Short mmCIF file of C-alpha atoms in Angstrom, two decimals:
data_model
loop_
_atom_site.label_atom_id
_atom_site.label_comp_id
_atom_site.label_asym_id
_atom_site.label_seq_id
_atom_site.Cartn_x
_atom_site.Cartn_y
_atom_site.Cartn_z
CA UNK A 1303 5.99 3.33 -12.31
CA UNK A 1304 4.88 3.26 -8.73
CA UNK A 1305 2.22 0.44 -7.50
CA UNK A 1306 0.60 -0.59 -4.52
CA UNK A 1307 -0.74 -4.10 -3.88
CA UNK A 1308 -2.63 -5.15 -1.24
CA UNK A 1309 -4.28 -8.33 -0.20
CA UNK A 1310 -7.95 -9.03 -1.89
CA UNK A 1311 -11.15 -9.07 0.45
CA UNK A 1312 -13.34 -9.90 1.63
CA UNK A 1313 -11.98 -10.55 4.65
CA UNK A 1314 -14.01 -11.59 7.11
CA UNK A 1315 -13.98 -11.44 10.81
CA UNK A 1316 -16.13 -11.86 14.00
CA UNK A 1317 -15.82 -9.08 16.35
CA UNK A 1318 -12.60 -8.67 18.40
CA UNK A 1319 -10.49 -10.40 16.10
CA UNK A 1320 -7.26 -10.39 15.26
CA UNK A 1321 -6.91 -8.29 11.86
CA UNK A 1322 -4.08 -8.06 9.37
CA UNK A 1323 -4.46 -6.58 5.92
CA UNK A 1324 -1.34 -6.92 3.78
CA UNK A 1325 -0.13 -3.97 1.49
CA UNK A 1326 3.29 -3.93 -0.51
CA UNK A 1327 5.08 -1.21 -3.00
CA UNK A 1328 6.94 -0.78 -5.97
CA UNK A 1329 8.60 2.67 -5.54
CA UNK A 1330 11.74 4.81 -6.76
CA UNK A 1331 12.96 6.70 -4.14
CA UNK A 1332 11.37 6.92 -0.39
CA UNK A 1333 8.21 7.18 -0.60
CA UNK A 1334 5.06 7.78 2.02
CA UNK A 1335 3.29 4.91 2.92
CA UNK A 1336 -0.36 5.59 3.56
CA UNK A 1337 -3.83 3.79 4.82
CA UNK A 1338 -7.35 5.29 4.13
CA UNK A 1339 -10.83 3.72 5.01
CA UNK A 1340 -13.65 4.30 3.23
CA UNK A 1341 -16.95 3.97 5.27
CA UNK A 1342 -20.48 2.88 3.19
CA UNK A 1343 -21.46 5.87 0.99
CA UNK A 1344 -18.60 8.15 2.12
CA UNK A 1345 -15.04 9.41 1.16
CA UNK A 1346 -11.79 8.65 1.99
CA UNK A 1347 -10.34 8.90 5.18
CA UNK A 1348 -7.00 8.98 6.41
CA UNK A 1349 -6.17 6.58 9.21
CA UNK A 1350 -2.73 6.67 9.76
CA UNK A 1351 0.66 6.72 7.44
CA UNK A 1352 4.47 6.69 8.21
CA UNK A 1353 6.95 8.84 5.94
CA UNK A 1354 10.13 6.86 6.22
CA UNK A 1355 11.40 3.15 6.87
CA UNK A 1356 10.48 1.52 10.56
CA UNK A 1357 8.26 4.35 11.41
CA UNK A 1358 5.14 3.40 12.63
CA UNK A 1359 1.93 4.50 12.35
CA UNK A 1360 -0.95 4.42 14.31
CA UNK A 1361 -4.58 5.45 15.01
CA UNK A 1362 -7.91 4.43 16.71
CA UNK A 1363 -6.19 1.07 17.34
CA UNK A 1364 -4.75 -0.03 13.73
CA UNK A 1365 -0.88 -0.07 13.48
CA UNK A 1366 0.95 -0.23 10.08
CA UNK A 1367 5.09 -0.42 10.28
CA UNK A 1368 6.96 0.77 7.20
CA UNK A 1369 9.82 -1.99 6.29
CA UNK A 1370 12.23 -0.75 3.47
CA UNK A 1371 13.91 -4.50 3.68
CA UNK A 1372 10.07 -6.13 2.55
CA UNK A 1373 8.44 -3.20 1.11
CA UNK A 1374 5.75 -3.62 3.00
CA UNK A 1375 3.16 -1.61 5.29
CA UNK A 1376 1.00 -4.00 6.42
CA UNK A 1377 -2.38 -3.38 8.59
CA UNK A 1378 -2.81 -4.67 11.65
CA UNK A 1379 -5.57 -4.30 14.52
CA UNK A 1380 -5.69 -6.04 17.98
CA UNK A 1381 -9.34 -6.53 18.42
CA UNK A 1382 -11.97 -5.42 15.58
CA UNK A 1383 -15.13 -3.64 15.91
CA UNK A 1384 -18.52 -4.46 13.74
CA UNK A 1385 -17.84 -0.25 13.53
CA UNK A 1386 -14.29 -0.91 11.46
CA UNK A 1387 -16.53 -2.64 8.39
CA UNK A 1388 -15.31 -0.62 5.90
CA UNK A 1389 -12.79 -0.61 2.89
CA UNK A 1390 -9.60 -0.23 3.70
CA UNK A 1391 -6.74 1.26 1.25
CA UNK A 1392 -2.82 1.47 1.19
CA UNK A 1393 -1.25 4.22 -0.62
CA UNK A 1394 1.97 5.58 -1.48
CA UNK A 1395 2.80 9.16 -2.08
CA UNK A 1396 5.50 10.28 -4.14
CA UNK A 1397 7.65 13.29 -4.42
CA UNK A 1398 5.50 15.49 -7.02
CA UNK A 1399 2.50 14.53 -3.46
CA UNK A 1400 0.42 12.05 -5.93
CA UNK A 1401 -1.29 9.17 -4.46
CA UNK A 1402 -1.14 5.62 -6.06
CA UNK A 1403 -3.67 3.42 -4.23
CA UNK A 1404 -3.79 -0.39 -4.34
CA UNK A 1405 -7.29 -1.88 -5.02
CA UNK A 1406 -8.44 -1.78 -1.72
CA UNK A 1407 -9.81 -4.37 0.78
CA UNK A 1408 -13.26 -4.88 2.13
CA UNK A 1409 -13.63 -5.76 5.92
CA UNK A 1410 -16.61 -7.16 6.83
CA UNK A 1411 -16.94 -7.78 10.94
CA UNK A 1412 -19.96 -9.62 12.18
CA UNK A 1413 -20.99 -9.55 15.97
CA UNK B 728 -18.27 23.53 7.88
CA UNK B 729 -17.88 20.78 5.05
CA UNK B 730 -13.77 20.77 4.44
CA UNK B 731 -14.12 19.48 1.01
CA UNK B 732 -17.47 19.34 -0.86
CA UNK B 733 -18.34 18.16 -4.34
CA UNK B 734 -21.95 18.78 -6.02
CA UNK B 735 -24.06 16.85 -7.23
CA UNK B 736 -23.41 13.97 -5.30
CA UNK B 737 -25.32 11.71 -7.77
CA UNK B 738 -25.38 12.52 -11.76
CA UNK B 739 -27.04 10.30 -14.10
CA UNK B 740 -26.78 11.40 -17.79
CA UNK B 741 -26.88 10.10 -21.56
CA UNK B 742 -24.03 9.03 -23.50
CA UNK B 743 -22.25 11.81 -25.39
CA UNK B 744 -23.76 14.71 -22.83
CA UNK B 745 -21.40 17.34 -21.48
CA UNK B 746 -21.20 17.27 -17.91
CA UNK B 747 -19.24 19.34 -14.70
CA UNK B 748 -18.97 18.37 -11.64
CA UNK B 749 -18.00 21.13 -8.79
CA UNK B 750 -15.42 20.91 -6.47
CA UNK B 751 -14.69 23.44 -3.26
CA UNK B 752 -12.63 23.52 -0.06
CA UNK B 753 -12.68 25.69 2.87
CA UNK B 754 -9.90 24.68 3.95
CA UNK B 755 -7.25 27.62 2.41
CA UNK B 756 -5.39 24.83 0.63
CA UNK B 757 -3.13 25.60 -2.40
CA UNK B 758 -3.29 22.60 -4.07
CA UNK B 759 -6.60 20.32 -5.43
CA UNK B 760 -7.03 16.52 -7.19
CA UNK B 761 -9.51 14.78 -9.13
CA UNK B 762 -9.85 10.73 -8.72
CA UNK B 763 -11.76 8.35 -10.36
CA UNK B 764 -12.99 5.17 -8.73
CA UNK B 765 -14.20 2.38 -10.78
CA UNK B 766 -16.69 -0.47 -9.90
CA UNK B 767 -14.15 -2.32 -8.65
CA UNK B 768 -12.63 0.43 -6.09
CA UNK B 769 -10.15 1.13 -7.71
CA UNK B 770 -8.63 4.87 -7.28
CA UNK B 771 -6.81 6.48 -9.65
CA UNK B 772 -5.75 9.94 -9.71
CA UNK B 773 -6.66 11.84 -12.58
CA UNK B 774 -5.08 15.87 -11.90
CA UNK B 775 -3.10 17.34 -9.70
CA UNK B 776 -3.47 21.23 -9.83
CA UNK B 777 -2.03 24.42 -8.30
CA UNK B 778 -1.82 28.00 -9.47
CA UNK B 779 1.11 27.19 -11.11
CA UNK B 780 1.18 23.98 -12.32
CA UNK B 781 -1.63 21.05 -13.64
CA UNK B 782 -0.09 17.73 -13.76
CA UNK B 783 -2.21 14.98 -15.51
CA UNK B 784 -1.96 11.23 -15.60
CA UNK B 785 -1.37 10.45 -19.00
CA UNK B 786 -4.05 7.62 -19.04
CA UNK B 787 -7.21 9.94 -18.49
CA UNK B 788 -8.60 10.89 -21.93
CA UNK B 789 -8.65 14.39 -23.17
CA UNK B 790 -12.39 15.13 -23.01
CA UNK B 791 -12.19 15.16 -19.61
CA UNK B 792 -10.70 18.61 -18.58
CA UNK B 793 -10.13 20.63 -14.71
CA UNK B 794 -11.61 24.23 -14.41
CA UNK B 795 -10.33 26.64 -11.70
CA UNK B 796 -11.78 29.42 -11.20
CA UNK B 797 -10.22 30.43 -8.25
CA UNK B 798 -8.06 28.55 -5.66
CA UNK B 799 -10.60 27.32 -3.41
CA UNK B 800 -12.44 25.51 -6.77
CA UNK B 801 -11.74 22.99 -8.89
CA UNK B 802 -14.44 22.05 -11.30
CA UNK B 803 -14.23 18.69 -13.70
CA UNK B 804 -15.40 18.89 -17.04
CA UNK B 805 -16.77 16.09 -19.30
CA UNK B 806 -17.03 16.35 -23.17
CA UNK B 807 -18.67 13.31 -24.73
CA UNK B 808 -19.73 11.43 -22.07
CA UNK B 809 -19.19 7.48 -22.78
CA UNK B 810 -20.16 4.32 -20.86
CA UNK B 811 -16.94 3.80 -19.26
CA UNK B 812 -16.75 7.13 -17.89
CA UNK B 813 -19.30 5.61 -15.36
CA UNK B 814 -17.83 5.74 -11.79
CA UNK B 815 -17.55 7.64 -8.33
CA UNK B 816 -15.15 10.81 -8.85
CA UNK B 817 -13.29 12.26 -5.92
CA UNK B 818 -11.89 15.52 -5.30
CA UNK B 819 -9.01 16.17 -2.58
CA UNK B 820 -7.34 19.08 -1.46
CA UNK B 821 -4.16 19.62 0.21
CA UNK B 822 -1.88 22.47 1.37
CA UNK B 823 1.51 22.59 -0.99
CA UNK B 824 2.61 18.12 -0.64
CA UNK B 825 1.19 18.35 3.15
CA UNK B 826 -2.01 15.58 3.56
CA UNK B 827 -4.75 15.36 1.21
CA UNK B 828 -7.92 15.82 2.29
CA UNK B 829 -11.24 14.03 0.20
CA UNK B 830 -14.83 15.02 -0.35
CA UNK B 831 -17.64 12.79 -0.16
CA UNK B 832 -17.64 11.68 -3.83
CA UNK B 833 -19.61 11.89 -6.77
CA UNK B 834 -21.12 8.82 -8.31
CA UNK B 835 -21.87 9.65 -12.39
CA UNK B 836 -23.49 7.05 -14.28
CA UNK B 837 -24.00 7.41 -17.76
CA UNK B 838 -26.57 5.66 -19.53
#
């Protein structure tokens, strides 16, 4: 079946930062490659996603690129905030529009 | 003007209770989810549900069952409540396999 993995956290950063969270899929077909954050005692959000091979996907300053060659949509920001603490999860949606999330990475970013 | 809201947003109960938890969107979407997050993060989705059709991941037990009474609802219901069934639950809503859109979770605990 489908899977998503993604890099474990913490991770840990000081503010402004360089930030890259690694996610990679096991898929049939061409799936939709997603990332959510979850803030502290809320839902999930969606931050950005990309619905076929070297688009690109962007939003509040992350960037993920989809790459059919690595399976990969990894999660990249320029310059982190103490606001982007949060948990941060790569998805992949398949035809029938189910989501299979990996397990999610904490990012902690300390002034 | 919540999009997706659950209630309660905290339930504590005993072992082998009989619980629901509500589910309702705004939104005019067609089609509704239930996930389950364990104390590790990890999201799972659970149903998948339209007017026509209720898909299930095979791995959720049957004593846990959806209830829709009407497209903008989609209740979860709990027979025989265990230990293990302790985590945050998430309901989603989308329109037809367009994005899905969360509510703000529901943490059960079972004692």
């Amino acid at each position: 079946g489908d899977s998503v993995t993604q890099m474990e956290g913490p991770v840990t950063l000081s503010e402004e930062a360089f930030l890259t969270i690694n996610c990679t899929y096991t898929a049939t077909g061409y799936p939709s490659l997603f990332w959510y954050v979850q803030y502290p005692g809320e839902g999930l959000q969606l931050l950005l996603k990309a619905t076929k091979a070297d688009d690109k996907g962007s939003n509040k300053g992350f960037e993920a690129t989809y790459r059919k060659e690595t399976t990969s949509f990894h999660l990249e920001k320029g310059s982190v905030q103490v606001s982007d603490s949060a948990v941060y999860f790569c998805a992949l949606r398949d035809a029938g529009n189910m989501l299979t999330f990996g397990g999610g990475t904490r990012l902690m970013v300390k002034p | 003007d919540t999009a997706v809201s659950q209630t309660p947003k905290y339930l504590v109960t005993q072992m082998g209770n009989d619980k629901s938890i509500k589910c309702e969107q705004n939104l005019g979407h067609d089609t509704m989810y239930w996930y389950k997050q364990d104390s590790k993060k990890f999201l799972k989705i659970m149903f998948s549900y339209n007017n026509k059709e209720l898909i299930i991941n095979e791995t959720v037990p049957n004593r846990f069952s959806p209830k829709s009474p009407d497209k903008a609802h989609l209740n979860l219901h709990i027979n025989s409540l265990e230990l293990g069934d302790s985590a945050v639950y998430f309901c989603a809503s989308s329109l037809g396999k367009g994005e899905q859109f969360f509510g703000p979770g529901t943490r059960l605990t079972v004692l």
